[in-house]
């Protein structure tokens, strides 16, 4: 049964566009983007990757000139070495099987191969608006590293487990160079007002073209997903006279983040 959202969510109604398509796996880690914008942008900047980077790989495959800049302090060589040692200890205590160790070794090997690719630039950094230790990096430093031309535009992916709320103003200071933003908002059940304010800030420069509920969490009390993926596109690329999309997920485009559970059904209230 689809959840009919209260009318105060109608400002989030996505514009309908026929150029939506999926980058990445058909589960958690894949996102919906606008094809025409992706094909104009040769740079993807990812804030948050973890050990699922099919989105980044698919972006690289689209054009031999494409580059990916990744900023994620949660995943690095130190992390994998700890996991390997943890598995060895548990095998010795008969709490893990040897296949578990083989699996983490394979994942680590794939990670090392990926970040060594010619067009991949990986930084073990946490994106923050407040520098408290050497792992932290501000948005300004990110854009210094990618060295864009004056009118060059990027696609930005943000999935940083709740810290997204704190960096929005810094992100928007570079809106002229950001054509498309794919991001996941977390804990909307606790941060509804903050979430609304964040989205409205984006909407000064961007239109929403897609939403998808992450089914690793449920709905909040008024029927909106606790964790929600949103795709924003620069207003100049979207016809604001276009129809709106009222029902999600979209068949053959959206897939459950957790394949073992049903996708979250969303329906906006029509005026």
Coordinates of N, CA and C in Angstrom, one line a residue, residues 12 14 22 27-32 158-159 181-186 188 195 208-216 224-232 248 253-258 263-264 266:
X12 N 8.4 19.0 -2.4 CA 9.5 18.1 -2.8 C 9.1 17.4 -4.1
X14 N 8.9 15.8 -7.4 CA 9.9 15.8 -8.5 C 9.3 16.2 -9.9
X22 N 19.8 4.9 -14.5 CA 20.5 4.4 -13.3 C 22.0 4.2 -13.5
X27 N 20.6 -2.2 -6.4 CA 20.4 -2.3 -5.0 C 21.2 -1.1 -4.3
X28 N 21.4 -1.2 -3.0 CA 22.1 0.0 -2.3 C 23.4 0.3 -3.0
X29 N 23.6 1.5 -3.4 CA 24.9 1.9 -4.1 C 24.6 2.4 -5.5
X30 N 23.4 2.1 -6.0 CA 23.0 2.6 -7.3 C 22.1 3.8 -7.1
X31 N 22.2 4.8 -8.0 CA 21.4 6.0 -7.9 C 20.8 6.4 -9.3
X32 N 19.8 7.2 -9.2 CA 19.1 7.7 -10.5 C 19.7 9.1 -10.8
X158 N 26.5 12.7 -2.6 CA 26.7 12.9 -1.2 C 25.9 11.8 -0.4
X159 N 26.7 11.0 0.3 CA 26.1 10.0 1.1 C 27.1 9.8 2.3
X181 N 23.2 17.0 -8.4 CA 23.5 16.5 -7.1 C 22.7 15.3 -6.8
X182 N 23.3 14.2 -6.4 CA 22.6 13.0 -5.9 C 23.0 12.8 -4.5
X183 N 22.0 12.8 -3.6 CA 22.3 12.7 -2.2 C 21.3 11.9 -1.4
X184 N 21.8 11.4 -0.3 CA 20.9 10.7 0.6 C 20.8 11.5 1.9
X185 N 19.6 11.8 2.3 CA 19.3 12.4 3.6 C 18.9 11.3 4.6
X186 N 19.5 11.5 5.8 CA 19.3 10.5 6.8 C 18.4 11.1 8.0
X188 N 15.2 11.6 8.8 CA 14.2 12.7 8.6 C 13.2 12.7 9.7
X195 N 15.6 19.1 7.5 CA 15.5 18.5 6.2 C 14.8 19.4 5.3
X208 N 14.1 19.2 -8.2 CA 14.2 17.8 -7.9 C 13.6 17.0 -9.0
X209 N 14.3 16.0 -9.5 CA 13.8 15.1 -10.6 C 13.5 13.7 -10.2
X210 N 13.9 13.3 -9.0 CA 13.7 11.9 -8.5 C 13.9 11.8 -7.0
X211 N 13.1 10.9 -6.4 CA 13.3 10.5 -5.0 C 13.2 9.0 -4.9
X212 N 13.8 8.5 -3.9 CA 13.7 7.0 -3.6 C 14.0 6.8 -2.1
X213 N 13.1 6.1 -1.5 CA 13.2 5.7 -0.1 C 14.2 4.6 0.1
X214 N 15.1 4.7 1.0 CA 16.1 3.6 1.3 C 15.4 2.7 2.3
X215 N 15.1 1.4 1.9 CA 14.3 0.5 2.7 C 15.2 -0.2 3.8
X216 N 16.4 0.2 4.0 CA 17.1 -0.3 5.2 C 16.5 0.4 6.5
X224 N 6.7 9.5 5.4 CA 7.9 9.8 4.5 C 9.1 8.9 5.0
X225 N 9.9 8.4 4.0 CA 11.0 7.6 4.4 C 12.0 8.2 5.3
X226 N 12.5 7.5 6.3 CA 13.4 8.0 7.3 C 14.7 8.4 6.5
X227 N 15.1 7.6 5.6 CA 16.3 7.9 4.8 C 15.8 8.0 3.3
X228 N 16.1 9.1 2.7 CA 15.6 9.4 1.3 C 16.7 9.8 0.4
X229 N 16.7 9.2 -0.8 CA 17.7 9.6 -1.9 C 17.0 10.6 -2.8
X230 N 17.6 11.7 -3.0 CA 17.1 12.8 -3.9 C 18.1 13.2 -5.0
X231 N 17.6 13.3 -6.2 CA 18.4 13.8 -7.3 C 18.0 15.3 -7.6
X232 N 18.9 16.2 -7.5 CA 18.7 17.6 -7.9 C 19.4 17.9 -9.2
X248 N 6.2 6.9 -6.5 CA 7.5 6.2 -6.5 C 7.5 5.0 -5.6
X253 N 13.4 1.1 -13.0 CA 14.4 2.1 -12.8 C 14.9 2.1 -11.3
X254 N 13.9 2.0 -10.4 CA 14.2 1.9 -9.0 C 14.2 0.5 -8.5
X255 N 15.1 0.2 -7.5 CA 15.2 -1.1 -6.9 C 15.4 -1.0 -5.4
X256 N 15.0 -1.9 -4.6 CA 15.2 -1.8 -3.2 C 16.6 -1.8 -2.8
X257 N 17.0 -0.9 -1.9 CA 18.4 -0.8 -1.4 C 18.7 -2.2 -0.8
X258 N 17.8 -2.7 0.0 CA 17.9 -4.0 0.6 C 17.0 -5.0 -0.2
X263 N 10.4 -2.6 -1.6 CA 10.8 -1.2 -1.7 C 9.7 -0.3 -1.0
X264 N 10.1 0.9 -0.6 CA 9.2 1.8 0.1 C 8.4 2.6 -0.9
X266 N 5.8 5.4 -2.2 CA 5.5 6.8 -1.8 C 4.5 7.4 -2.8

